[in-house]
Coordinates of C-alpha atoms in Angstrom, one line a residue:
Chain A
M418 CA 112.5 128.6 91.8
S419 CA 114.1 125.5 91.4
N420 CA 112.5 122.0 91.4
L421 CA 113.1 119.2 93.7
V422 CA 114.1 116.0 92.4
I423 CA 113.5 112.6 94.1
G424 CA 113.7 109.1 92.9
G425 CA 114.1 110.5 89.3
R426 CA 110.8 112.5 89.6
E427 CA 110.8 116.2 89.2
F428 CA 108.3 118.3 91.9
R429 CA 107.6 121.6 91.4
S430 CA 105.7 121.9 94.9
R431 CA 107.8 121.5 98.1
L432 CA 105.1 120.9 100.3
F433 CA 104.1 117.4 100.9
V434 CA 101.0 116.5 102.5
G435 CA 99.4 114.0 104.6
T436 CA 96.0 112.5 104.5
G437 CA 95.4 111.6 108.4
K438 CA 93.2 113.4 110.7
F439 CA 90.7 115.1 108.3
S440 CA 87.1 115.3 109.0
S441 CA 86.3 113.4 105.7
N442 CA 87.7 112.4 102.7
T443 CA 86.2 115.1 100.9
V444 CA 87.7 117.7 102.8
M445 CA 90.7 116.3 103.0
E446 CA 90.8 116.2 99.0
Q447 CA 89.8 119.9 98.7
A448 CA 92.8 120.6 101.2
V449 CA 95.3 118.5 99.0
L450 CA 94.3 120.0 95.8
A451 CA 94.1 123.9 97.4
S452 CA 97.8 123.0 98.4
E453 CA 99.0 122.3 95.2
T454 CA 101.0 119.6 96.6
E455 CA 102.5 116.8 94.3
M456 CA 103.1 114.5 97.0
V457 CA 100.7 112.9 99.3
T458 CA 101.0 110.3 101.8
V459 CA 98.7 107.4 102.7
A460 CA 98.9 104.8 105.1
M461 CA 98.0 101.0 105.1
K462 CA 95.8 98.7 107.4
R463 CA 94.8 95.2 107.3
V464 CA 91.3 94.8 105.7
D465 CA 88.8 94.0 108.2
T466 CA 86.8 91.4 107.1
A467 CA 83.9 91.9 109.3
A468 CA 83.4 95.3 107.3
P469 CA 85.4 95.3 104.2
Q470 CA 86.7 98.3 102.0
S471 CA 84.3 101.3 102.0
D472 CA 85.0 104.6 100.6
D473 CA 87.8 104.7 98.4
L474 CA 90.4 107.1 99.6
L475 CA 92.5 106.9 96.8
A476 CA 89.8 108.0 94.2
H477 CA 90.2 111.1 96.2
I478 CA 93.8 111.8 95.6
R479 CA 95.1 109.9 92.6
R480 CA 96.0 112.6 90.2
E481 CA 98.4 112.8 87.3
N482 CA 100.7 115.0 89.2
I483 CA 100.7 113.9 92.6
Q484 CA 103.1 110.9 93.6
L485 CA 101.7 108.7 96.2
L486 CA 103.6 108.4 99.3
P487 CA 102.7 105.1 101.1
N488 CA 103.9 105.0 104.6
T489 CA 104.9 102.0 106.9
S490 CA 103.2 103.5 109.9
G491 CA 102.2 100.7 112.3
V492 CA 105.2 98.4 111.9
R493 CA 107.4 97.6 114.9
D494 CA 110.6 96.8 113.2
A495 CA 112.6 96.4 110.0
D496 CA 111.2 93.0 109.0
E497 CA 107.9 94.3 109.2
A498 CA 108.6 97.6 107.5
I499 CA 110.2 95.7 104.5
L500 CA 107.0 93.4 104.1
A501 CA 104.9 96.8 104.6
A502 CA 107.0 98.0 101.5
Q503 CA 106.3 95.6 99.5
L504 CA 102.5 95.4 100.1
A505 CA 102.6 98.9 99.2
R506 CA 104.4 98.8 96.0
E507 CA 101.7 96.1 95.1
A508 CA 98.9 98.1 96.2
F509 CA 99.8 101.4 95.0
G510 CA 102.1 100.7 92.1
T511 CA 105.2 102.7 93.5
N512 CA 108.4 102.4 94.6
F513 CA 108.3 105.6 96.7
I514 CA 107.8 104.6 100.3
K515 CA 108.0 106.8 103.5
L516 CA 109.8 104.4 106.0
E517 CA 108.7 105.3 109.3
I518 CA 109.4 102.5 112.4
H519 CA 108.1 104.0 115.8
P520 CA 107.0 101.4 118.2
D521 CA 106.5 103.8 121.1
P522 CA 103.0 105.1 121.0
K523 CA 103.5 107.9 123.6
Y524 CA 106.1 110.1 121.2
L525 CA 105.9 108.0 118.3
L526 CA 109.7 108.7 117.8
P527 CA 111.3 106.7 115.3
D528 CA 113.5 103.7 115.9
P529 CA 116.8 104.6 114.2
V530 CA 118.3 101.3 114.3
E531 CA 115.7 99.5 112.6
T532 CA 115.1 102.2 110.2
L533 CA 118.7 102.3 109.0
K534 CA 118.7 98.4 108.5
A535 CA 115.3 98.7 106.7
T536 CA 116.6 101.7 104.6
E537 CA 119.4 99.7 103.2
A538 CA 117.3 96.5 102.6
L539 CA 114.8 98.3 100.7
A540 CA 117.1 100.7 98.7
K541 CA 118.8 97.4 97.3
M542 CA 115.4 96.0 96.3
G543 CA 114.9 99.2 94.3
F544 CA 112.7 101.2 96.4
T545 CA 112.9 105.2 96.7
V546 CA 113.1 105.2 100.4
L547 CA 112.2 108.6 102.6
P548 CA 112.9 107.5 105.8
Y549 CA 111.4 109.5 108.9
I550 CA 114.0 109.9 111.4
Q551 CA 115.3 111.7 114.4
A552 CA 117.1 115.1 113.6
D553 CA 120.5 113.3 114.0
P554 CA 123.2 114.5 111.6
V555 CA 125.3 111.1 112.0
L556 CA 122.2 108.9 111.5
C557 CA 121.3 111.3 108.1
K558 CA 124.8 110.5 106.9
R559 CA 124.5 106.9 107.4
L560 CA 121.2 106.6 106.0
E561 CA 122.7 108.6 102.9
E562 CA 125.2 106.0 102.6
V563 CA 123.1 102.9 102.6
G564 CA 120.8 104.5 99.7
A565 CA 118.0 106.5 101.1
A566 CA 116.4 109.0 98.6
T567 CA 116.0 111.8 101.1
V568 CA 116.1 112.1 104.6
M569 CA 112.9 113.3 106.8
P570 CA 113.9 114.6 110.0
L571 CA 111.4 115.6 112.7
G572 CA 110.8 119.0 114.0
A573 CA 108.8 117.9 117.0
P574 CA 106.9 114.9 117.8
I575 CA 104.2 113.9 115.2
G576 CA 100.9 115.8 115.6
T577 CA 102.2 118.2 118.3
N578 CA 102.3 121.1 116.0
R579 CA 105.4 122.4 118.5
G580 CA 107.5 123.9 115.4
L581 CA 111.2 123.4 114.7
R582 CA 112.3 122.2 118.3
T583 CA 115.3 120.5 116.5
R584 CA 116.6 123.4 114.7
D585 CA 120.1 123.5 115.7
L586 CA 120.4 119.9 114.6
L587 CA 118.3 120.6 111.2
E588 CA 120.9 123.3 110.2
I589 CA 123.7 120.8 110.6
I590 CA 121.9 118.0 108.5
I591 CA 121.0 120.8 105.8
E592 CA 124.7 121.7 105.7
Q593 CA 125.9 118.3 105.2
S594 CA 123.3 116.6 103.4
N595 CA 124.1 115.1 99.4
V596 CA 120.3 113.9 99.4
P597 CA 117.2 116.3 99.9
V598 CA 116.1 117.2 103.5
V599 CA 112.4 117.1 103.9
V600 CA 111.4 118.3 107.5
D601 CA 108.7 116.2 108.8
A602 CA 106.4 116.3 111.7
G603 CA 105.8 119.1 114.5
I604 CA 105.2 121.6 111.7
G605 CA 102.2 123.4 113.0
A606 CA 102.0 127.0 111.6
P607 CA 103.1 128.3 108.2
S608 CA 105.6 130.3 109.9
H609 CA 107.2 126.8 111.1
A610 CA 107.2 125.9 107.3
A611 CA 108.7 129.1 106.2
E612 CA 111.4 128.9 108.6
A613 CA 112.5 125.2 107.6
M614 CA 112.5 126.6 103.9
E615 CA 114.5 130.0 104.8
M616 CA 117.1 127.3 106.6
G617 CA 117.6 125.5 103.1
A618 CA 115.4 122.3 103.8
D619 CA 114.3 120.9 100.4
A620 CA 110.6 120.3 101.2
V621 CA 108.5 119.9 104.2
L622 CA 105.7 117.5 105.2
V623 CA 102.6 118.6 106.6
N624 CA 99.5 117.2 107.7
T625 CA 98.0 117.8 111.3
A626 CA 98.4 121.3 111.0
I627 CA 96.4 121.2 107.8
A628 CA 93.8 118.7 108.7
V629 CA 92.7 120.0 112.3
A630 CA 92.6 123.4 111.3
G631 CA 89.2 125.5 111.4
N632 CA 89.5 125.7 107.6
P633 CA 91.8 123.1 106.0
T634 CA 91.3 124.3 102.6
E635 CA 92.6 127.9 103.5
M636 CA 95.2 126.5 105.8
A637 CA 96.3 124.3 102.9
V638 CA 97.0 127.6 100.8
A639 CA 98.5 129.3 103.8
F640 CA 101.2 126.5 103.9
K641 CA 101.6 126.8 100.2
E642 CA 102.6 130.3 100.1
A643 CA 104.8 129.7 103.1
V644 CA 106.6 127.2 101.6
V645 CA 107.0 129.4 98.5
A646 CA 108.0 132.4 100.1
G647 CA 110.6 130.5 102.3
R648 CA 112.0 128.6 99.3
R649 CA 112.3 131.9 97.3
A650 CA 114.0 133.5 100.3
Y651 CA 116.4 131.0 100.6
E652 CA 117.1 131.2 96.9
A653 CA 117.5 134.8 97.1
G654 CA 120.1 134.6 100.1
L655 CA 119.2 136.0 103.2
G656 CA 120.9 139.0 104.8
A657 CA 123.4 138.4 107.5
Q658 CA 122.2 138.8 111.2
T659 CA 124.0 141.5 113.6
F660 CA 124.0 142.4 116.9
H661 CA 124.5 146.3 116.6
A662 CA 122.1 148.5 114.5
V663 CA 123.2 149.2 110.8
A664 CA 121.7 152.3 109.5
S665 CA 119.1 151.9 106.5
S666 CA 119.2 155.8 105.8
P667 CA 121.7 158.1 105.4
L668 CA 122.8 159.7 109.1
T669 CA 123.9 163.0 107.9
S670 CA 122.2 165.8 109.6
F671 CA 118.8 166.6 107.9
L672 CA 119.5 170.3 107.3
D673 CA 123.1 170.6 107.3
Chain B
M1133 CA 91.2 73.0 106.8
K1134 CA 92.4 76.2 108.7
V1135 CA 93.9 79.3 107.6
F1136 CA 94.4 82.7 109.0
L1137 CA 93.2 85.8 107.3
N1138 CA 94.4 89.0 108.8
R1139 CA 95.2 87.0 112.0
Q1140 CA 91.5 85.5 112.2
E1141 CA 90.8 81.8 111.7
I1142 CA 89.0 80.7 108.8
Y1143 CA 87.8 77.1 107.8
V1144 CA 87.9 76.4 104.0
G1145 CA 88.0 73.2 102.1
S1146 CA 91.2 71.4 101.2
R1147 CA 91.8 72.7 97.7
V1148 CA 90.9 76.3 97.9
T1149 CA 92.9 79.2 95.9
L1150 CA 93.9 82.7 97.4
K1151 CA 91.2 84.1 94.8
E1152 CA 88.5 81.9 95.9
L1153 CA 89.2 82.8 100.0
L1154 CA 89.1 86.4 99.3
A1155 CA 85.9 86.2 97.0
G1156 CA 84.4 84.2 99.9
Q1157 CA 85.2 87.0 102.1
S1158 CA 83.7 89.5 99.7
I1159 CA 87.1 91.2 99.5
S1160 CA 87.5 93.1 96.3
P1161 CA 91.0 93.2 94.4
E1162 CA 90.9 96.6 93.9
G1163 CA 93.4 98.5 95.9
V1164 CA 94.3 95.9 98.1
A1165 CA 97.7 93.9 98.4
V1166 CA 98.0 90.3 99.5
A1167 CA 100.9 88.3 101.1
V1168 CA 100.9 84.4 101.9
N1169 CA 103.3 83.7 104.9
N1170 CA 104.9 87.1 104.3
K1171 CA 105.4 86.8 100.9
I1172 CA 103.8 89.1 98.3
I1173 CA 101.2 87.3 95.8
H1174 CA 100.6 89.4 92.8
K1175 CA 96.8 89.6 91.5
E1176 CA 97.2 87.8 88.5
D1177 CA 98.8 84.6 90.5
W1178 CA 95.8 84.4 93.2
A1179 CA 93.9 81.9 90.9
E1180 CA 96.7 79.4 90.7
T1181 CA 97.9 80.0 94.4
F1182 CA 96.4 77.0 96.6
L1183 CA 96.7 77.5 100.0
S1184 CA 98.1 75.3 102.9
N1185 CA 96.7 74.4 106.4
D1186 CA 97.9 77.3 108.7
D1187 CA 98.6 79.7 106.1
N1188 CA 98.9 83.1 107.3
V1189 CA 97.2 85.3 104.6
T1190 CA 97.6 89.3 105.0
V1191 CA 95.6 91.4 103.2
I1192 CA 96.0 95.2 103.3
Q1193 CA 94.4 98.7 101.9
A1194 CA 95.0 102.1 101.8
V1195 CA 93.7 104.4 104.7
C1196 CA 94.5 107.8 105.5
G1197 CA 97.6 108.8 106.9
G1198 CA 100.5 111.0 107.4

């Protein structure tokens, strides 16, 4: 299978994993390692001066082969996102940034106008920008033009586990894109991940479905296998679908 | 004078550096990033960064997220 290249870095794994919603950092670390992911997201928050730094999250996920992908979750507009990205670069020592600007708390849908503005500014500042966005093929082309390193269209709203509700639009995005397409958000089962990969997505990002599983480590392995299977199938070339039956065995009468 | 640390008012002496402010609040330099008035201040500059009245200091750290 071919490797994925983003921001000049090569990834053997096409499964990106988020660190939110796990029952503990130890459970999260076990799932991350079991998934064999090489791209792991982290968020940022303001230090609480009443109860400063507790468990060191980064110690659980810093590995030679893991690229940290800080996100800008919590920002409301492009200006805040740009500041958040700079803070992330300072805190984590990486130019990679998952740009997410979703001011609406009910559906957490990304603001396309602010995301486009921030992507352009951050790309000019040397960031490797991975914007989380609607499954909007036109927006994806605009983001590509202003320097996005990937596009990350959603399958369904964050944390819903509803799968590829945007499938038809994802197909158009994948067909048109000159940058890697990472399907993010809504992937709730390994079959959803395999479906995205069979369609030709370059990677998927999974968090909730692993974190809230009965056994997160086993689920991480299931996603790893599904992503590999889906990618392998895509590269092998899926057979065409037909409406009528097409025989797989000879149809001559058996004893003639 | 008064500064804002993560939006909280804090009263400090008149010639206080960023490094002193953070040490006074028991904020360790590991794994954090700091901006003063929305401008990033690198760790090596904390000791030479003197704060002014009403400065807005933002300190962030990593948390779990997707």
